[in-house]
Short mmCIF file of C-alpha atoms and ligand atoms in Angstrom, two decimals:
data_model
loop_
_atom_site.label_atom_id
_atom_site.label_comp_id
_atom_site.label_asym_id
_atom_site.label_seq_id
_atom_site.Cartn_x
_atom_site.Cartn_y
_atom_site.Cartn_z
CA MET L 1125 -13.93 -101.90 -113.64
CA LEU L 1126 -13.80 -103.08 -110.05
CA SER L 1127 -10.09 -102.89 -109.42
CA LYS L 1128 -9.35 -99.69 -111.35
CA GLN L 1129 -12.45 -97.60 -110.75
CA ILE L 1130 -13.76 -98.80 -107.42
CA GLU L 1131 -11.25 -100.57 -105.19
CA ALA L 1132 -8.46 -98.17 -106.23
CA ARG L 1133 -10.67 -95.29 -105.04
CA GLY L 1134 -11.14 -96.85 -101.63
CA ILE L 1135 -14.37 -98.85 -101.82
CA THR L 1136 -13.64 -102.35 -100.62
CA ASN L 1137 -16.87 -103.36 -98.90
CA GLU L 1138 -17.39 -107.03 -99.66
CA ARG L 1139 -21.16 -106.82 -100.19
CA VAL L 1140 -20.76 -104.02 -102.72
CA ILE L 1141 -17.85 -105.62 -104.56
CA SER L 1142 -19.54 -108.99 -104.74
CA ALA L 1143 -22.78 -107.45 -106.08
CA MET L 1144 -20.99 -105.37 -108.70
CA SER L 1145 -18.73 -108.20 -109.82
CA GLU L 1146 -21.66 -110.59 -110.30
CA ILE L 1147 -24.26 -108.30 -111.91
CA PRO L 1148 -23.84 -107.96 -115.70
CA ARG L 1149 -24.01 -104.16 -115.97
CA HIS L 1150 -24.10 -104.22 -119.79
CA LEU L 1151 -27.55 -105.83 -119.77
CA PHE L 1152 -28.91 -102.76 -117.98
CA VAL L 1153 -27.24 -100.29 -120.34
CA ASN L 1154 -26.89 -101.12 -123.99
CA PRO L 1155 -26.21 -104.79 -124.57
CA ASP L 1156 -24.93 -103.98 -128.10
CA ASP L 1157 -21.85 -102.24 -126.76
CA PRO L 1158 -20.72 -104.17 -123.68
CA ALA L 1159 -17.36 -102.36 -123.34
CA GLN L 1160 -19.03 -98.96 -122.87
CA ALA L 1161 -21.14 -100.33 -120.03
CA TYR L 1162 -18.04 -100.77 -117.84
CA ALA L 1163 -16.48 -97.37 -118.68
CA ASP L 1164 -15.74 -94.83 -115.95
CA LYS L 1165 -18.67 -92.52 -116.77
CA ALA L 1166 -22.43 -92.05 -116.70
CA LEU L 1167 -24.28 -93.36 -119.76
CA ASP L 1168 -27.45 -92.51 -121.61
CA ILE L 1169 -30.42 -94.82 -120.92
CA GLY L 1170 -32.98 -92.92 -123.05
CA PHE L 1171 -35.71 -90.44 -122.07
CA ASN L 1172 -32.98 -87.89 -121.16
CA GLN L 1173 -31.88 -90.07 -118.25
CA THR L 1174 -28.52 -91.58 -117.36
CA ILE L 1175 -27.20 -94.55 -115.43
CA SER L 1176 -24.64 -93.38 -112.87
CA GLN L 1177 -20.94 -94.00 -113.27
CA PRO L 1178 -19.96 -97.33 -111.62
CA TYR L 1179 -17.92 -95.59 -108.90
CA ILE L 1180 -20.91 -93.48 -107.79
CA VAL L 1181 -23.14 -96.58 -107.62
CA ALA L 1182 -20.44 -98.25 -105.51
CA LEU L 1183 -20.04 -95.22 -103.24
CA MET L 1184 -23.79 -94.79 -102.66
CA SER L 1185 -24.21 -98.53 -102.03
CA SER L 1186 -21.27 -98.58 -99.62
CA LEU L 1187 -22.98 -95.88 -97.50
CA LEU L 1188 -25.75 -98.43 -96.86
CA ALA L 1189 -23.47 -101.42 -96.41
CA ASP L 1190 -23.59 -101.39 -92.60
CA LEU L 1191 -27.35 -101.97 -92.62
CA PRO L 1192 -28.29 -105.58 -91.91
CA VAL L 1193 -29.65 -107.97 -94.54
CA GLY L 1194 -33.42 -107.51 -94.81
CA SER L 1195 -33.31 -103.75 -94.15
CA ARG L 1196 -36.04 -101.87 -95.97
CA ILE L 1197 -34.79 -99.45 -98.61
CA LEU L 1198 -36.77 -96.87 -100.59
CA GLU L 1199 -35.03 -96.23 -103.91
CA ILE L 1200 -35.99 -93.13 -105.90
CA GLY L 1201 -35.32 -93.22 -109.65
CA ALA L 1202 -34.78 -96.86 -110.62
CA GLY L 1203 -33.89 -95.90 -114.20
CA SER L 1204 -32.11 -98.84 -115.79
CA GLY L 1205 -32.55 -100.92 -112.63
CA TYR L 1206 -28.80 -101.37 -112.10
CA GLN L 1207 -28.66 -99.70 -108.68
CA THR L 1208 -31.80 -101.67 -107.74
CA ALA L 1209 -30.00 -104.89 -108.69
CA VAL L 1210 -27.00 -103.99 -106.51
CA LEU L 1211 -29.22 -103.26 -103.49
CA VAL L 1212 -31.25 -106.48 -103.95
CA HIS L 1213 -28.01 -108.46 -104.30
CA MET L 1214 -26.80 -106.91 -101.02
CA GLY L 1215 -29.81 -108.58 -99.34
CA PHE L 1216 -32.07 -105.57 -98.87
CA GLU L 1217 -35.84 -105.41 -99.19
CA VAL L 1218 -36.01 -102.80 -101.92
CA HIS L 1219 -39.07 -100.67 -102.66
CA SER L 1220 -38.31 -98.66 -105.74
CA MET L 1221 -39.98 -95.76 -107.55
CA GLU L 1222 -39.60 -94.67 -111.17
CA LEU L 1223 -41.49 -91.86 -112.87
CA ILE L 1224 -41.06 -93.00 -116.50
CA PRO L 1225 -43.24 -96.10 -117.15
CA GLN L 1226 -41.09 -97.39 -120.05
CA LEU L 1227 -37.93 -97.34 -117.92
CA ARG L 1228 -39.73 -99.06 -115.06
CA GLN L 1229 -41.04 -101.78 -117.39
CA LYS L 1230 -37.64 -102.47 -118.94
CA ALA L 1231 -35.89 -102.45 -115.57
CA LEU L 1232 -38.40 -104.91 -114.12
CA GLU L 1233 -37.89 -107.30 -117.04
CA ILE L 1234 -34.10 -107.37 -116.71
CA LEU L 1235 -34.23 -107.61 -112.91
CA SER L 1236 -36.60 -110.55 -113.14
CA GLU L 1237 -34.39 -112.32 -115.71
CA GLN L 1238 -31.44 -111.85 -113.37
CA GLY L 1239 -33.37 -113.16 -110.35
CA LEU L 1240 -32.97 -109.78 -108.66
CA SER L 1241 -36.53 -108.45 -108.54
CA PRO L 1242 -37.17 -105.82 -105.86
CA ALA L 1243 -39.96 -106.23 -103.30
CA SER L 1244 -41.86 -103.59 -105.28
CA MET L 1245 -41.37 -100.97 -107.99
CA VAL L 1246 -43.98 -98.25 -108.18
CA ASN L 1247 -44.56 -96.03 -111.19
CA GLY L 1248 -44.94 -92.61 -109.62
CA ASP L 1249 -43.42 -89.42 -108.29
CA GLY L 1250 -40.68 -90.33 -105.83
CA ARG L 1251 -41.00 -86.97 -104.08
CA ARG L 1252 -44.05 -88.42 -102.36
CA GLY L 1253 -42.33 -91.62 -101.22
CA ILE L 1254 -44.53 -94.61 -100.37
CA PRO L 1255 -46.29 -93.70 -97.10
CA GLU L 1256 -48.12 -97.04 -96.86
CA LYS L 1257 -44.80 -98.95 -96.90
CA ALA L 1258 -42.96 -96.64 -94.46
CA PRO L 1259 -40.89 -96.56 -92.34
CA PHE L 1260 -37.72 -97.26 -94.33
CA ASP L 1261 -34.25 -97.93 -92.91
CA ALA L 1262 -32.75 -95.98 -95.80
CA ILE L 1263 -33.77 -93.82 -98.74
CA ILE L 1264 -31.48 -93.53 -101.73
CA SER L 1265 -32.09 -91.14 -104.60
CA ALA L 1266 -30.59 -91.14 -108.09
CA ALA L 1267 -32.05 -87.73 -108.90
CA ARG L 1268 -31.03 -84.35 -107.50
CA SER L 1269 -33.14 -81.80 -105.67
CA ARG L 1270 -32.43 -78.50 -103.90
CA ARG L 1271 -33.64 -79.87 -100.60
CA LEU L 1272 -34.83 -83.20 -99.30
CA PRO L 1273 -38.57 -83.74 -99.72
CA ARG L 1274 -40.30 -83.63 -96.33
CA SER L 1275 -42.02 -86.97 -97.08
CA TRP L 1276 -38.63 -88.73 -97.18
CA VAL L 1277 -37.69 -87.50 -93.73
CA ASN L 1278 -41.14 -88.45 -92.44
CA GLN L 1279 -40.90 -91.94 -93.94
CA LEU L 1280 -37.44 -92.63 -92.52
CA SER L 1281 -37.08 -94.77 -89.39
CA GLU L 1282 -35.14 -93.56 -86.35
CA ALA L 1283 -31.38 -93.81 -87.13
CA GLY L 1284 -32.31 -94.27 -90.79
CA ILE L 1285 -30.10 -92.93 -93.56
CA ILE L 1286 -30.83 -90.82 -96.63
CA VAL L 1287 -28.25 -90.82 -99.45
CA ALA L 1288 -28.99 -88.25 -102.15
CA PRO L 1289 -27.51 -85.62 -104.44
CA LEU L 1290 -28.47 -82.13 -103.24
CA GLY L 1291 -28.08 -78.90 -105.16
CA GLY L 1292 -28.83 -77.16 -108.43
CA ARG L 1293 -27.97 -77.91 -112.01
CA PHE L 1294 -24.28 -77.06 -111.88
CA ARG L 1295 -23.30 -77.70 -108.27
CA GLN L 1296 -24.41 -80.71 -106.32
CA ARG L 1297 -23.05 -82.61 -103.34
CA LEU L 1298 -23.65 -86.23 -102.49
CA ILE L 1299 -24.92 -86.12 -98.95
CA GLU L 1300 -25.70 -88.70 -96.29
CA CYS L 1301 -28.21 -87.78 -93.57
CA ARG L 1302 -28.98 -89.75 -90.45
CA LYS L 1303 -32.21 -89.23 -88.52
CA GLU L 1304 -31.69 -88.75 -84.80
CA GLY L 1305 -34.90 -87.80 -83.04
CA SER L 1306 -36.07 -84.56 -84.55
CA LYS L 1307 -32.61 -83.88 -86.03
CA LEU L 1308 -31.06 -84.83 -89.32
CA LEU L 1309 -27.27 -85.17 -89.06
CA ARG L 1310 -25.59 -84.48 -92.36
CA ILE L 1311 -22.33 -85.73 -93.85
CA ASP L 1312 -21.18 -84.14 -97.07
CA HIS L 1313 -19.34 -86.59 -99.35
CA CYS L 1314 -18.33 -85.23 -102.71
CA GLU L 1315 -19.24 -83.19 -105.76
CA VAL L 1316 -21.55 -85.07 -108.15
CA ARG L 1317 -23.60 -84.54 -111.31
CA PHE L 1318 -27.11 -86.04 -111.37
CA VAL L 1319 -30.27 -85.64 -113.41
CA PRO L 1320 -33.09 -83.67 -111.71
CA LEU L 1321 -35.88 -85.08 -109.59
CA LEU L 1322 -38.81 -84.35 -111.90
CA ARG L 1323 -42.33 -83.39 -110.93
CA GLY L 1324 -44.73 -86.23 -111.61
N1 SAH U 1674 -30.27 -95.59 -110.48
C1 SAH U 1674 -30.50 -95.41 -111.90
C2 SAH U 1674 -30.19 -94.01 -112.33
C3 SAH U 1674 -31.30 -93.43 -113.15
S1 SAH U 1674 -31.22 -91.69 -113.42
C4 SAH U 1674 -29.75 -96.45 -112.66
O1 SAH U 1674 -29.03 -97.24 -112.05
O2 SAH U 1674 -29.90 -96.52 -113.89
C5 SAH U 1674 -32.50 -91.08 -112.39
C6 SAH U 1674 -33.88 -91.65 -112.59
O3 SAH U 1674 -34.77 -90.92 -111.77
C7 SAH U 1674 -34.42 -91.57 -114.01
O4 SAH U 1674 -34.75 -92.84 -114.44
C8 SAH U 1674 -35.67 -90.68 -113.87
O5 SAH U 1674 -36.71 -91.08 -114.72
C9 SAH U 1674 -36.03 -90.89 -112.42
N2 SAH U 1674 -36.81 -89.81 -111.83
C10 SAH U 1674 -36.68 -88.47 -112.00
N3 SAH U 1674 -37.57 -87.80 -111.26
C11 SAH U 1674 -38.30 -88.75 -110.59
C12 SAH U 1674 -39.36 -88.69 -109.66
N4 SAH U 1674 -39.90 -87.52 -109.25
N5 SAH U 1674 -39.85 -89.85 -109.17
C13 SAH U 1674 -39.34 -91.05 -109.57
N6 SAH U 1674 -38.32 -91.17 -110.44
C14 SAH U 1674 -37.81 -90.03 -110.94
#
């Protein structure tokens, strides 16, 4: 998975590669079919949700890889917990949100078994963020929206980064935004397909 899907497509950051080579992805997907877990595609995790394709997890993680160990990350849409595991492995203080209680519960169990528990995982609507834990050095979303929720921008520290899929059902772009004063500088990365950010 790493050499063919990730390094071959240009992601070589050591923190990302080491996290993804050490974390057993199949435990977060369907442990009964380990081969599928490492395939080059998104997979069903129940409740109409999907775990992102490994390359997209690597790309999104690599956009945060210049942040120092201990940086505070708000993750929206923990789902299976796999992206959470990668961020915790990279040394970040991860505060995660997940709307579906059953997914949150399962993710927390696997993360704990793997010794990769996040600093917190809230069951709630990620569009609100976690004001009492702000500011965050980065906000990363695994669910798409037409525009960035205002609360995310408000809860981002100066020079902080937001990585999120933006757009509608059929056309979305993975974007990276950096907060500079009252401005949000935007870099457009690539076309992606994500599940929607639901209303809680
Ligand atoms: N990063 C996840 C991907 C999960 S898919 C993984 O590695 O498996 C996106 C997730 O966002 C789903 O679990 C979905 O339940 C969650 N979600 C959707 N809308 C949400 C919202 N408003 N607040 C929090 N989580 C939300």
